[in-house]
């Protein structure tokens, strides 16, 4: 199997390229190919002739998307369309990484793959519109929705909490947004399995279990053995430019239908912290 990964220099892209055997995978960052440039994308896809293209490249700054919607749509929707058209032109399968932000967060039970999209933020709209365009262009594509990524090689929530915990006696963290933290190493493993199983359609892939950001932060601080107090606050008290879904737990049913199970987020966090401590 030959695989081309766009977004290989990102939080997810790094472990994805690391876990895939080197003779199968080619990883590209934005300096290799800006996905907004259809000719460059086409050139690289023609050169590589992949069986699978994994599109993990995106403008992922959720608040940045809110203030710069032109860039957000150009990369996340139009760039995805460029990659999809190139995939179709060489007969490659496409896997597109999408997000829990396509949902409005009003449910109180896990989101199923068939639940209606109703994004509340610009970032969520870019992903929702990309999903729709990609399914029109290439009904055979695989859309993997994930959430709350953490891992080494980039900015992530556990690192931020640990840095703050080292310098402050108390931290305020929102307790009214619930979702599924996901370790990039585990997600990379699931993506590789999905490609090998020739997956198609929409799949939800996150670590098992759910929590609020407050619960996540408390577990991070506890696992690190820090004395910092973690205090629950509301979203309203921590105003951000982009609205976040209050509830964005993704059901694992679609992943389980491929015989793939991901470990609990607590187990994932413990492995991440262990690895971080060894560095
Ligand atoms: N992070 C999360 O919590 C989260 C949650 C749900 C879904 N997702 C989705 O999962 C995927 C991976 O996310 P991530 O956290 O790994 O992202 P990330 O760390 O921000 O990495 C983004 C990647 O996209 C590349 N990129 C950005 N703009 C580009 C452009 N115009 N042309 C080509 N490449 C470009 C970056 O390349 P450079 O390094 O060269 O700039 C980098 O490799 C994304 O689709 C994201 O939307 C993420």
CSV table of N, CA and C and ligand atoms in Angstrom, one decimal, residues 7-13 28-31 33-36 55-60 75 97-100 123 127 146-149, ligand 1:
chain,number,residue,atom,x,y,z
A,7,UNK,N,-0.3,17.2,5.9
A,7,UNK,CA,-0.4,17.6,7.3
A,7,UNK,C,0.6,16.7,8.1
A,8,UNK,N,1.6,16.2,7.5
A,8,UNK,CA,2.5,15.2,8.2
A,8,UNK,C,3.4,15.9,9.3
A,9,UNK,N,3.4,17.3,9.3
A,9,UNK,CA,4.2,17.9,10.3
A,9,UNK,C,3.3,18.3,11.5
A,10,UNK,N,2.1,18.0,11.5
A,10,UNK,CA,1.2,18.3,12.6
A,10,UNK,C,1.1,17.4,13.7
A,11,UNK,N,0.3,17.7,14.7
A,11,UNK,CA,0.2,16.9,15.9
A,11,UNK,C,-0.2,15.4,15.6
A,12,UNK,N,-1.1,15.2,14.7
A,12,UNK,CA,-1.5,13.9,14.3
A,12,UNK,C,-0.6,13.3,13.2
A,13,UNK,N,-0.2,14.2,12.3
A,13,UNK,CA,0.6,13.7,11.2
A,13,UNK,C,1.9,13.1,11.6
A,28,UNK,N,3.8,15.0,3.9
A,28,UNK,CA,4.0,16.4,3.3
A,28,UNK,C,3.5,17.4,4.3
A,29,UNK,N,4.3,18.4,4.5
A,29,UNK,CA,3.9,19.6,5.3
A,29,UNK,C,3.5,20.7,4.4
A,30,UNK,N,3.2,21.9,5.0
A,30,UNK,CA,2.7,23.0,4.1
A,30,UNK,C,3.8,23.5,3.2
A,31,UNK,N,5.1,23.3,3.6
A,31,UNK,CA,6.1,23.8,2.8
A,31,UNK,C,6.3,23.0,1.6
A,33,UNK,N,3.7,21.3,0.1
A,33,UNK,CA,2.5,21.5,-0.7
A,33,UNK,C,1.5,22.3,0.1
A,34,UNK,N,1.2,23.5,-0.4
A,34,UNK,CA,0.1,24.3,0.2
A,34,UNK,C,-1.2,23.7,-0.5
A,35,UNK,N,-2.1,23.2,0.3
A,35,UNK,CA,-3.3,22.5,-0.3
A,35,UNK,C,-4.2,23.5,-0.9
A,36,UNK,N,-3.9,24.8,-0.7
A,36,UNK,CA,-4.7,25.8,-1.5
A,36,UNK,C,-4.3,25.9,-2.9
A,55,UNK,N,-5.7,13.1,4.6
A,55,UNK,CA,-5.7,14.6,4.6
A,55,UNK,C,-5.9,15.1,6.1
A,56,UNK,N,-4.7,15.3,6.7
A,56,UNK,CA,-4.7,15.7,8.1
A,56,UNK,C,-4.3,17.2,8.2
A,57,UNK,N,-4.1,17.8,7.0
A,57,UNK,CA,-3.7,19.2,6.9
A,57,UNK,C,-4.9,20.1,7.2
A,58,UNK,N,-4.8,21.1,8.0
A,58,UNK,CA,-5.9,22.0,8.2
A,58,UNK,C,-5.4,23.2,9.0
A,59,UNK,N,-6.2,24.3,8.9
A,59,UNK,CA,-6.0,25.5,9.7
A,59,UNK,C,-6.8,25.2,11.0
A,60,UNK,N,-6.1,24.8,12.1
A,60,UNK,CA,-6.7,24.2,13.3
A,60,UNK,C,-6.9,25.2,14.4
A,75,UNK,N,-8.4,27.0,3.3
A,75,UNK,CA,-7.6,25.8,3.6
A,75,UNK,C,-8.5,24.6,3.9
A,97,UNK,N,-9.7,14.1,7.7
A,97,UNK,CA,-9.9,14.3,9.1
A,97,UNK,C,-10.8,15.4,9.4
A,98,UNK,N,-11.9,15.1,10.1
A,98,UNK,CA,-12.9,16.1,10.5
A,98,UNK,C,-13.0,16.2,12.0
A,99,UNK,N,-14.0,16.9,12.4
A,99,UNK,CA,-14.0,17.3,13.8
A,99,UNK,C,-15.4,17.2,14.5
A,100,UNK,N,-15.4,17.1,15.8
A,100,UNK,CA,-16.7,17.1,16.6
A,100,UNK,C,-17.3,18.5,16.5
A,123,UNK,N,-14.7,27.5,12.2
A,123,UNK,CA,-13.9,26.2,12.1
A,123,UNK,C,-14.9,25.1,11.8
A,127,UNK,N,-15.3,22.7,8.3
A,127,UNK,CA,-15.2,21.2,8.3
A,127,UNK,C,-16.5,20.6,7.8
A,146,UNK,N,-12.8,13.4,14.8
A,146,UNK,CA,-12.1,13.1,16.1
A,146,UNK,C,-12.3,14.4,16.9
A,147,UNK,N,-11.7,14.3,18.1
A,147,UNK,CA,-11.8,15.5,19.0
A,147,UNK,C,-10.7,15.6,20.1
A,148,UNK,N,-10.5,16.8,20.6
A,148,UNK,CA,-9.6,17.1,21.7
A,148,UNK,C,-8.3,16.3,21.6
A,149,UNK,N,-7.6,16.5,20.5
A,149,UNK,CA,-6.3,15.8,20.3
A,149,UNK,C,-5.2,16.3,21.3
B,1,LIG,N1,-6.3,19.3,17.3
B,1,LIG,C1,-7.5,18.8,17.6
B,1,LIG,O1,-7.9,18.9,18.8
B,1,LIG,C2,-8.4,18.3,16.5
B,1,LIG,C3,-9.7,17.9,16.9
B,1,LIG,C4,-10.6,17.5,15.9
B,1,LIG,C5,-10.1,17.3,14.6
B,1,LIG,N2,-8.9,17.7,14.3
B,1,LIG,C6,-8.4,17.6,12.9
B,1,LIG,O2,-7.4,16.6,12.8
B,1,LIG,C7,-6.5,17.0,11.8
B,1,LIG,C8,-5.1,17.0,12.4
B,1,LIG,O3,-5.0,18.1,13.4
B,1,LIG,P1,-3.7,18.5,14.1
B,1,LIG,O4,-4.0,18.9,15.5
B,1,LIG,O5,-2.6,17.5,13.9
B,1,LIG,O6,-3.3,19.8,13.3
B,1,LIG,P2,-2.0,20.7,13.5
B,1,LIG,O7,-1.1,20.2,14.5
B,1,LIG,O8,-2.4,22.1,13.6
B,1,LIG,O9,-1.2,20.5,12.1
B,1,LIG,C9,-1.8,21.0,10.9
B,1,LIG,C10,-1.1,20.5,9.7
B,1,LIG,O10,-1.6,21.0,8.6
B,1,LIG,C11,-0.6,21.6,7.8
B,1,LIG,N3,-1.2,22.8,7.1
B,1,LIG,C12,-1.7,23.9,7.6
B,1,LIG,N4,-2.1,24.7,6.6
B,1,LIG,C13,-1.8,24.1,5.4
B,1,LIG,C14,-1.9,24.4,4.1
B,1,LIG,N5,-2.5,25.6,3.7
B,1,LIG,N6,-1.5,23.6,3.2
B,1,LIG,C15,-0.9,22.4,3.5
B,1,LIG,N7,-0.7,22.0,4.8
B,1,LIG,C16,-1.2,22.9,5.8
B,1,LIG,C17,0.5,22.0,8.8
B,1,LIG,O11,1.7,22.1,8.1
B,1,LIG,P3,2.9,23.1,8.6
B,1,LIG,O12,3.4,22.4,9.9
B,1,LIG,O13,3.9,23.0,7.6
B,1,LIG,O14,2.3,24.4,8.8
B,1,LIG,C18,0.4,20.8,9.7
B,1,LIG,O15,1.1,19.7,9.1
B,1,LIG,C19,-7.0,18.3,11.2
B,1,LIG,O16,-7.7,18.1,10.1
B,1,LIG,C20,-7.8,18.9,12.3
B,1,LIG,O17,-8.8,19.8,11.8
B,1,LIG,C21,-8.0,18.2,15.2
